[in-house]
Amino acid sequence: MMTEHKNIFFSIIVPCCNIGRYVDDMATSIREQTYRDFECLLMVEESKDNTLELCQKAVDADSRFRLFVAPKSGSGSVPRNTGMKEAKGDYVVFVDGDDWIEKDALERFAKAIDEYGDVDLIAAAANEYHEDDDGHQEFACKRFNYLPEDDGKIFTGKEATVRVGQLSALPYPAIWLIASKLDFLRKYQLSFIPGIICEDEDWTPRALFLAEKVLVMDYCFYNYRRRPGSSMTSLTVRDLHA
């Protein structure tokens, strides 16, 4: 039986900038979670479209959503750092504003924590979709840094680091593949470097190595939309050396 938590158990942190086209999909997937004990922090940076208006609408419709507005910073680092400072949950889930999560994502995580006990990180999986200029999208691949037989295993951070390195010379370091215990993040001051693109590639290995317990879940809770015009598809060499 899953434990009921009287306080906020999950904080979902969502950087949002120029993603008006996708806000409804993202917000709906969070609002309709089967596990209800969460807050959603919409970290909206200055946008050229209606991102702010749509995020405000989501906040007005659900008291579990909170809105934070800031100037454009150039990457997801600053909104994520601010979100971690403002978060009230026991665990943090990072979602990009143009992506969406499965409706049972938080419930599956909560059940796993009840079964295995508190862990610093949950390393799960994602579906990747590719979207063209017309908005048509197709499934591309599954993103998972472990093997199916690792499902349900608990590694130390060092063991997990070695495991991922053994399986792939280029593991996928996306922050949205991980759910993190907030006390663990604050203990080690695991913040993102402001102003850089691909900030996940710096943050994720540090978090993984420092963790005492990493629970692996072969479960695609996240849906990543690779689209034209995003920070990843518009990446330049200069961005990598900013």
PDB file of C-alpha atoms in Angstrom:
ATOM      1  CA  MET A   1       0.000   0.000   0.000  1.00  0.00           C
ATOM      2  CA  MET A   2       1.373   3.387  -0.989  1.00  0.00           C
ATOM      3  CA  THR A   3       2.024   5.823   1.850  1.00  0.00           C
ATOM      4  CA  GLU A   4      -0.019   9.022   1.860  1.00  0.00           C
ATOM      5  CA  HIS A   5       2.041  12.170   2.303  1.00  0.00           C
ATOM      6  CA  LYS A   6       0.388  15.131   3.988  1.00  0.00           C
ATOM      7  CA  ASN A   7       2.965  17.611   2.721  1.00  0.00           C
ATOM      8  CA  ILE A   8       4.059  18.274  -0.845  1.00  0.00           C
ATOM      9  CA  PHE A   9       6.011  15.220  -1.980  1.00  0.00           C
ATOM     10  CA  PHE A  10       7.043  16.231  -5.516  1.00  0.00           C
ATOM     11  CA  SER A  11       8.124  19.588  -6.880  1.00  0.00           C
ATOM     12  CA  ILE A  12       7.999  19.755 -10.677  1.00  0.00           C
ATOM     13  CA  ILE A  13      10.248  22.528 -12.008  1.00  0.00           C
ATOM     14  CA  VAL A  14       9.489  23.708 -15.547  1.00  0.00           C
ATOM     15  CA  PRO A  15      11.622  26.323 -17.369  1.00  0.00           C
ATOM     16  CA  CYS A  16       9.416  28.071 -19.943  1.00  0.00           C
ATOM     17  CA  CYS A  17      10.566  30.435 -22.693  1.00  0.00           C
ATOM     18  CA  ASN A  18       8.971  30.853 -26.129  1.00  0.00           C
ATOM     19  CA  ILE A  19       7.060  27.586 -25.841  1.00  0.00           C
ATOM     20  CA  GLY A  20       3.487  28.883 -26.052  1.00  0.00           C
ATOM     21  CA  ARG A  21       2.597  26.227 -28.612  1.00  0.00           C
ATOM     22  CA  TYR A  22       3.348  23.487 -26.098  1.00  0.00           C
ATOM     23  CA  VAL A  23       2.201  24.894 -22.748  1.00  0.00           C
ATOM     24  CA  ASP A  24      -1.201  23.218 -22.776  1.00  0.00           C
ATOM     25  CA  ASP A  25       0.248  19.753 -23.427  1.00  0.00           C
ATOM     26  CA  MET A  26       2.851  20.183 -20.707  1.00  0.00           C
ATOM     27  CA  ALA A  27       0.450  21.634 -18.126  1.00  0.00           C
ATOM     28  CA  THR A  28      -2.265  19.072 -18.826  1.00  0.00           C
ATOM     29  CA  SER A  29       0.125  16.160 -18.370  1.00  0.00           C
ATOM     30  CA  ILE A  30       1.101  17.550 -14.967  1.00  0.00           C
ATOM     31  CA  ARG A  31      -2.340  18.647 -13.825  1.00  0.00           C
ATOM     32  CA  GLU A  32      -3.817  15.206 -14.597  1.00  0.00           C
ATOM     33  CA  GLN A  33      -1.257  13.235 -12.602  1.00  0.00           C
ATOM     34  CA  THR A  34      -2.839  10.283 -10.847  1.00  0.00           C
ATOM     35  CA  TYR A  35      -0.700  11.110  -7.805  1.00  0.00           C
ATOM     36  CA  ARG A  36      -2.003  14.419  -6.486  1.00  0.00           C
ATOM     37  CA  ASP A  37       0.544  15.454  -3.847  1.00  0.00           C
ATOM     38  CA  PHE A  38       2.734  17.790  -5.887  1.00  0.00           C
ATOM     39  CA  GLU A  39       3.469  21.382  -6.774  1.00  0.00           C
ATOM     40  CA  CYS A  40       4.441  22.672 -10.210  1.00  0.00           C
ATOM     41  CA  LEU A  41       6.764  25.674 -10.488  1.00  0.00           C
ATOM     42  CA  LEU A  42       6.453  27.378 -13.880  1.00  0.00           C
ATOM     43  CA  MET A  43       9.667  29.362 -14.324  1.00  0.00           C
ATOM     44  CA  VAL A  44       8.771  31.747 -17.143  1.00  0.00           C
ATOM     45  CA  GLU A  45      11.467  33.843 -18.781  1.00  0.00           C
ATOM     46  CA  GLU A  46      10.850  36.775 -21.117  1.00  0.00           C
ATOM     47  CA  SER A  47       9.285  35.407 -24.314  1.00  0.00           C
ATOM     48  CA  LYS A  48       8.237  36.690 -27.724  1.00  0.00           C
ATOM     49  CA  ASP A  49       5.036  34.661 -27.784  1.00  0.00           C
ATOM     50  CA  ASN A  50       2.134  33.983 -25.406  1.00  0.00           C
ATOM     51  CA  THR A  51       4.071  31.692 -23.046  1.00  0.00           C
ATOM     52  CA  LEU A  52       3.456  33.912 -20.017  1.00  0.00           C
ATOM     53  CA  GLU A  53      -0.280  34.276 -20.663  1.00  0.00           C
ATOM     54  CA  LEU A  54      -0.767  30.535 -21.069  1.00  0.00           C
ATOM     55  CA  CYS A  55       1.277  29.738 -17.961  1.00  0.00           C
ATOM     56  CA  GLN A  56      -0.770  32.266 -15.996  1.00  0.00           C
ATOM     57  CA  LYS A  57      -3.898  30.489 -17.222  1.00  0.00           C
ATOM     58  CA  ALA A  58      -2.524  27.182 -15.930  1.00  0.00           C
ATOM     59  CA  VAL A  59      -1.799  28.765 -12.536  1.00  0.00           C
ATOM     60  CA  ASP A  60      -5.284  30.268 -12.340  1.00  0.00           C
ATOM     61  CA  ALA A  61      -6.820  26.855 -13.043  1.00  0.00           C
ATOM     62  CA  ASP A  62      -4.884  24.868 -10.428  1.00  0.00           C
ATOM     63  CA  SER A  63      -3.638  26.069  -7.037  1.00  0.00           C
ATOM     64  CA  ARG A  64      -0.780  23.549  -7.131  1.00  0.00           C
ATOM     65  CA  PHE A  65       0.846  25.571  -9.927  1.00  0.00           C
ATOM     66  CA  ARG A  66       3.059  28.545  -9.061  1.00  0.00           C
ATOM     67  CA  LEU A  67       4.374  31.178 -11.467  1.00  0.00           C
ATOM     68  CA  PHE A  68       7.782  32.873 -11.416  1.00  0.00           C
ATOM     69  CA  VAL A  69       8.717  35.475 -14.020  1.00  0.00           C
ATOM     70  CA  ALA A  70      12.263  36.577 -14.873  1.00  0.00           C
ATOM     71  CA  PRO A  71      14.309  38.149 -17.685  1.00  0.00           C
ATOM     72  CA  LYS A  72      15.698  35.833 -20.344  1.00  0.00           C
ATOM     73  CA  SER A  73      18.905  34.199 -19.102  1.00  0.00           C
ATOM     74  CA  GLY A  74      20.004  32.207 -22.137  1.00  0.00           C
ATOM     75  CA  SER A  75      19.635  28.659 -20.810  1.00  0.00           C
ATOM     76  CA  GLY A  76      17.680  26.475 -18.421  1.00  0.00           C
ATOM     77  CA  SER A  77      20.253  26.903 -15.646  1.00  0.00           C
ATOM     78  CA  VAL A  78      18.896  30.010 -13.900  1.00  0.00           C
ATOM     79  CA  PRO A  79      15.215  28.964 -13.838  1.00  0.00           C
ATOM     80  CA  ARG A  80      16.170  25.523 -12.581  1.00  0.00           C
ATOM     81  CA  ASN A  81      18.384  26.976  -9.857  1.00  0.00           C
ATOM     82  CA  THR A  82      15.616  29.349  -8.776  1.00  0.00           C
ATOM     83  CA  GLY A  83      13.139  26.490  -8.830  1.00  0.00           C
ATOM     84  CA  MET A  84      15.305  24.402  -6.509  1.00  0.00           C
ATOM     85  CA  LYS A  85      15.499  27.311  -4.048  1.00  0.00           C
ATOM     86  CA  GLU A  86      11.712  27.776  -4.094  1.00  0.00           C
ATOM     87  CA  ALA A  87      10.734  24.090  -4.102  1.00  0.00           C
ATOM     88  CA  LYS A  88       8.846  22.659  -1.125  1.00  0.00           C
ATOM     89  CA  GLY A  89       8.669  18.985  -2.071  1.00  0.00           C
ATOM     90  CA  ASP A  90      10.723  16.032  -0.933  1.00  0.00           C
ATOM     91  CA  TYR A  91      11.652  15.113  -4.505  1.00  0.00           C
ATOM     92  CA  VAL A  92      12.265  17.243  -7.585  1.00  0.00           C
ATOM     93  CA  VAL A  93      11.325  16.367 -11.158  1.00  0.00           C
ATOM     94  CA  PHE A  94      12.600  18.589 -13.970  1.00  0.00           C
ATOM     95  CA  VAL A  95      10.385  19.000 -17.036  1.00  0.00           C
ATOM     96  CA  ASP A  96      11.152  21.173 -20.060  1.00  0.00           C
ATOM     97  CA  GLY A  97       8.278  23.414 -21.084  1.00  0.00           C
ATOM     98  CA  ASP A  98       7.879  21.859 -24.534  1.00  0.00           C
ATOM     99  CA  ASP A  99       7.772  18.259 -23.254  1.00  0.00           C
ATOM    100  CA  TRP A 100       5.237  16.223 -21.288  1.00  0.00           C
ATOM    101  CA  ILE A 101       5.153  13.379 -18.761  1.00  0.00           C
ATOM    102  CA  GLU A 102       3.030  10.267 -18.437  1.00  0.00           C
ATOM    103  CA  LYS A 103       0.018  10.710 -16.183  1.00  0.00           C
ATOM    104  CA  ASP A 104       1.108   7.981 -13.781  1.00  0.00           C
ATOM    105  CA  ALA A 105       4.709   9.239 -13.522  1.00  0.00           C
ATOM    106  CA  LEU A 106       4.537  10.599  -9.982  1.00  0.00           C
ATOM    107  CA  GLU A 107       2.468   7.656  -8.770  1.00  0.00           C
ATOM    108  CA  ARG A 108       5.053   5.204 -10.102  1.00  0.00           C
ATOM    109  CA  PHE A 109       7.864   7.151  -8.447  1.00  0.00           C
ATOM    110  CA  ALA A 110       6.004   7.366  -5.129  1.00  0.00           C
ATOM    111  CA  LYS A 111       5.321   3.611  -5.143  1.00  0.00           C
ATOM    112  CA  ALA A 112       8.980   2.902  -5.885  1.00  0.00           C
ATOM    113  CA  ILE A 113      10.108   5.099  -2.985  1.00  0.00           C
ATOM    114  CA  ASP A 114       7.654   3.332  -0.678  1.00  0.00           C
ATOM    115  CA  GLU A 115       8.992  -0.043  -1.813  1.00  0.00           C
ATOM    116  CA  TYR A 116      12.728   0.693  -1.858  1.00  0.00           C
ATOM    117  CA  GLY A 117      12.974   3.494   0.696  1.00  0.00           C
ATOM    118  CA  ASP A 118      14.431   6.952   0.305  1.00  0.00           C
ATOM    119  CA  VAL A 119      16.960   7.241  -2.494  1.00  0.00           C
ATOM    120  CA  ASP A 120      18.939  10.238  -3.684  1.00  0.00           C
ATOM    121  CA  LEU A 121      18.162   9.730  -7.366  1.00  0.00           C
ATOM    122  CA  ILE A 122      15.705   7.754  -9.457  1.00  0.00           C
ATOM    123  CA  ALA A 123      17.171   7.080 -12.904  1.00  0.00           C
ATOM    124  CA  ALA A 124      14.343   6.330 -15.326  1.00  0.00           C
ATOM    125  CA  ALA A 125      13.714   6.399 -19.082  1.00  0.00           C
ATOM    126  CA  ALA A 126      12.142   8.600 -21.739  1.00  0.00           C
ATOM    127  CA  ASN A 127      10.564   8.427 -25.169  1.00  0.00           C
ATOM    128  CA  GLU A 128      12.089  10.757 -27.766  1.00  0.00           C
ATOM    129  CA  TYR A 129       9.928  12.210 -30.526  1.00  0.00           C
ATOM    130  CA  HIS A 130      11.095  14.226 -33.529  1.00  0.00           C
ATOM    131  CA  GLU A 131       8.866  17.064 -34.716  1.00  0.00           C
ATOM    132  CA  ASP A 132       9.065  18.711 -38.135  1.00  0.00           C
ATOM    133  CA  ASP A 133       8.276  22.307 -39.103  1.00  0.00           C
ATOM    134  CA  ASP A 134       4.607  21.431 -39.660  1.00  0.00           C
ATOM    135  CA  GLY A 135       4.187  20.067 -36.134  1.00  0.00           C
ATOM    136  CA  HIS A 136       4.076  16.415 -37.180  1.00  0.00           C
ATOM    137  CA  GLN A 137       5.988  14.220 -34.771  1.00  0.00           C
ATOM    138  CA  GLU A 138       7.195  10.634 -34.854  1.00  0.00           C
ATOM    139  CA  PHE A 139       8.648   8.353 -32.227  1.00  0.00           C
ATOM    140  CA  ALA A 140      12.428   8.242 -32.610  1.00  0.00           C
ATOM    141  CA  CYS A 141      13.888   6.141 -29.791  1.00  0.00           C
ATOM    142  CA  LYS A 142      13.917   5.249 -26.132  1.00  0.00           C
ATOM    143  CA  ARG A 143      16.433   7.002 -23.890  1.00  0.00           C
ATOM    144  CA  PHE A 144      17.730   4.857 -21.032  1.00  0.00           C
ATOM    145  CA  ASN A 145      21.260   4.750 -19.661  1.00  0.00           C
ATOM    146  CA  TYR A 146      20.987   1.258 -18.164  1.00  0.00           C
ATOM    147  CA  LEU A 147      19.917  -2.257 -19.145  1.00  0.00           C
ATOM    148  CA  PRO A 148      16.419  -3.749 -18.684  1.00  0.00           C
ATOM    149  CA  GLU A 149      17.799  -6.158 -16.083  1.00  0.00           C
ATOM    150  CA  ASP A 150      18.899  -3.159 -13.981  1.00  0.00           C
ATOM    151  CA  ASP A 151      15.257  -2.295 -13.295  1.00  0.00           C
ATOM    152  CA  GLY A 152      14.664  -2.199  -9.539  1.00  0.00           C
ATOM    153  CA  LYS A 153      18.357  -2.280  -8.660  1.00  0.00           C
ATOM    154  CA  ILE A 154      19.938   0.235  -6.299  1.00  0.00           C
ATOM    155  CA  PHE A 155      23.481   1.373  -7.051  1.00  0.00           C
ATOM    156  CA  THR A 156      25.767   3.700  -5.188  1.00  0.00           C
ATOM    157  CA  GLY A 157      26.585   6.815  -7.172  1.00  0.00           C
ATOM    158  CA  LYS A 158      30.052   5.506  -7.989  1.00  0.00           C
ATOM    159  CA  GLU A 159      28.634   2.141  -9.077  1.00  0.00           C
ATOM    160  CA  ALA A 160      26.035   3.860 -11.235  1.00  0.00           C
ATOM    161  CA  THR A 161      28.685   6.062 -12.818  1.00  0.00           C
ATOM    162  CA  VAL A 162      30.782   3.018 -13.717  1.00  0.00           C
ATOM    163  CA  ARG A 163      27.705   1.136 -14.939  1.00  0.00           C
ATOM    164  CA  VAL A 164      26.637   3.922 -17.280  1.00  0.00           C
ATOM    165  CA  GLY A 165      30.184   4.348 -18.551  1.00  0.00           C
ATOM    166  CA  GLN A 166      30.531   0.636 -19.278  1.00  0.00           C
ATOM    167  CA  LEU A 167      27.306   0.528 -21.273  1.00  0.00           C
ATOM    168  CA  SER A 168      27.862   3.611 -23.404  1.00  0.00           C
ATOM    169  CA  ALA A 169      30.788   5.807 -24.343  1.00  0.00           C
ATOM    170  CA  LEU A 170      28.276   8.641 -24.746  1.00  0.00           C
ATOM    171  CA  PRO A 171      25.508   8.257 -22.117  1.00  0.00           C
ATOM    172  CA  TYR A 172      22.480  10.522 -22.388  1.00  0.00           C
ATOM    173  CA  PRO A 173      22.936  13.107 -19.603  1.00  0.00           C
ATOM    174  CA  ALA A 174      19.507  14.770 -19.734  1.00  0.00           C
ATOM    175  CA  ILE A 175      18.319  16.114 -16.385  1.00  0.00           C
ATOM    176  CA  TRP A 176      14.760  15.044 -17.160  1.00  0.00           C
ATOM    177  CA  LEU A 177      15.742  11.370 -16.945  1.00  0.00           C
ATOM    178  CA  ILE A 178      16.202  11.770 -13.188  1.00  0.00           C
ATOM    179  CA  ALA A 179      14.023  12.431 -10.140  1.00  0.00           C
ATOM    180  CA  SER A 180      16.109  13.861  -7.291  1.00  0.00           C
ATOM    181  CA  LYS A 181      15.732  14.095  -3.523  1.00  0.00           C
ATOM    182  CA  LEU A 182      15.737  17.806  -2.722  1.00  0.00           C
ATOM    183  CA  ASP A 183      17.737  17.457   0.511  1.00  0.00           C
ATOM    184  CA  PHE A 184      20.454  15.677  -1.471  1.00  0.00           C
ATOM    185  CA  LEU A 185      20.614  18.483  -4.045  1.00  0.00           C
ATOM    186  CA  ARG A 186      20.838  21.130  -1.337  1.00  0.00           C
ATOM    187  CA  LYS A 187      23.371  19.205   0.736  1.00  0.00           C
ATOM    188  CA  TYR A 188      25.858  19.187  -2.134  1.00  0.00           C
ATOM    189  CA  GLN A 189      24.743  22.557  -3.568  1.00  0.00           C
ATOM    190  CA  LEU A 190      24.086  20.938  -6.918  1.00  0.00           C
ATOM    191  CA  SER A 191      23.265  24.006  -8.963  1.00  0.00           C
ATOM    192  CA  PHE A 192      23.516  24.533 -12.713  1.00  0.00           C
ATOM    193  CA  ILE A 193      26.134  26.787 -14.317  1.00  0.00           C
ATOM    194  CA  PRO A 194      24.303  29.924 -15.545  1.00  0.00           C
ATOM    195  CA  GLY A 195      24.464  30.968 -19.172  1.00  0.00           C
ATOM    196  CA  ILE A 196      25.604  27.725 -20.783  1.00  0.00           C
ATOM    197  CA  ILE A 197      23.712  25.465 -23.166  1.00  0.00           C
ATOM    198  CA  CYS A 198      23.747  21.697 -22.489  1.00  0.00           C
ATOM    199  CA  GLU A 199      24.040  22.426 -18.779  1.00  0.00           C
ATOM    200  CA  ASP A 200      22.812  18.879 -18.128  1.00  0.00           C
ATOM    201  CA  GLU A 201      26.139  17.496 -19.331  1.00  0.00           C
ATOM    202  CA  ASP A 202      27.901  19.200 -16.422  1.00  0.00           C
ATOM    203  CA  TRP A 203      25.218  18.710 -13.779  1.00  0.00           C
ATOM    204  CA  THR A 204      24.136  15.105 -14.272  1.00  0.00           C
ATOM    205  CA  PRO A 205      27.552  13.390 -13.846  1.00  0.00           C
ATOM    206  CA  ARG A 206      28.193  15.388 -10.671  1.00  0.00           C
ATOM    207  CA  ALA A 207      24.837  14.442  -9.178  1.00  0.00           C
ATOM    208  CA  LEU A 208      25.191  10.801 -10.156  1.00  0.00           C
ATOM    209  CA  PHE A 209      28.691  10.434  -8.695  1.00  0.00           C
ATOM    210  CA  LEU A 210      27.763  12.067  -5.369  1.00  0.00           C
ATOM    211  CA  ALA A 211      24.586  10.042  -4.755  1.00  0.00           C
ATOM    212  CA  GLU A 212      24.582   7.367  -2.077  1.00  0.00           C
ATOM    213  CA  LYS A 213      21.583   5.504  -3.512  1.00  0.00           C
ATOM    214  CA  VAL A 214      20.453   5.487  -7.152  1.00  0.00           C
ATOM    215  CA  LEU A 215      17.304   3.518  -7.975  1.00  0.00           C
ATOM    216  CA  VAL A 216      17.010   2.417 -11.611  1.00  0.00           C
ATOM    217  CA  MET A 217      13.540   2.233 -13.172  1.00  0.00           C
ATOM    218  CA  ASP A 218      13.090   0.920 -16.694  1.00  0.00           C
ATOM    219  CA  TYR A 219      10.000   3.040 -17.152  1.00  0.00           C
ATOM    220  CA  CYS A 220       9.457   5.729 -19.801  1.00  0.00           C
ATOM    221  CA  PHE A 221       7.809   8.410 -17.692  1.00  0.00           C
ATOM    222  CA  TYR A 222       9.047  11.319 -19.813  1.00  0.00           C
ATOM    223  CA  ASN A 223       8.328  12.379 -23.393  1.00  0.00           C
ATOM    224  CA  TYR A 224      11.035  14.497 -25.002  1.00  0.00           C
ATOM    225  CA  ARG A 225      10.112  16.533 -28.047  1.00  0.00           C
ATOM    226  CA  ARG A 226      13.072  17.320 -30.308  1.00  0.00           C
ATOM    227  CA  ARG A 227      11.819  20.180 -32.431  1.00  0.00           C
ATOM    228  CA  PRO A 228      13.058  22.828 -34.866  1.00  0.00           C
ATOM    229  CA  GLY A 229      14.094  26.052 -33.156  1.00  0.00           C
ATOM    230  CA  SER A 230      14.744  24.560 -29.725  1.00  0.00           C
ATOM    231  CA  SER A 231      17.958  25.295 -27.851  1.00  0.00           C
ATOM    232  CA  MET A 232      19.298  21.844 -28.752  1.00  0.00           C
ATOM    233  CA  THR A 233      18.543  21.939 -32.480  1.00  0.00           C
ATOM    234  CA  SER A 234      19.777  25.544 -32.744  1.00  0.00           C
ATOM    235  CA  LEU A 235      23.033  24.841 -30.905  1.00  0.00           C
ATOM    236  CA  THR A 236      26.240  26.427 -32.224  1.00  0.00           C
ATOM    237  CA  VAL A 237      29.894  26.002 -31.317  1.00  0.00           C
ATOM    238  CA  ARG A 238      29.819  29.423 -29.691  1.00  0.00           C
ATOM    239  CA  ASP A 239      27.050  28.255 -27.355  1.00  0.00           C
ATOM    240  CA  LEU A 240      29.262  25.438 -26.106  1.00  0.00           C
ATOM    241  CA  HIS A 241      32.026  27.895 -25.187  1.00  0.00           C
ATOM    242  CA  ALA A 242      29.879  30.720 -23.762  1.00  0.00           C
TER     243      ALA A 242
END
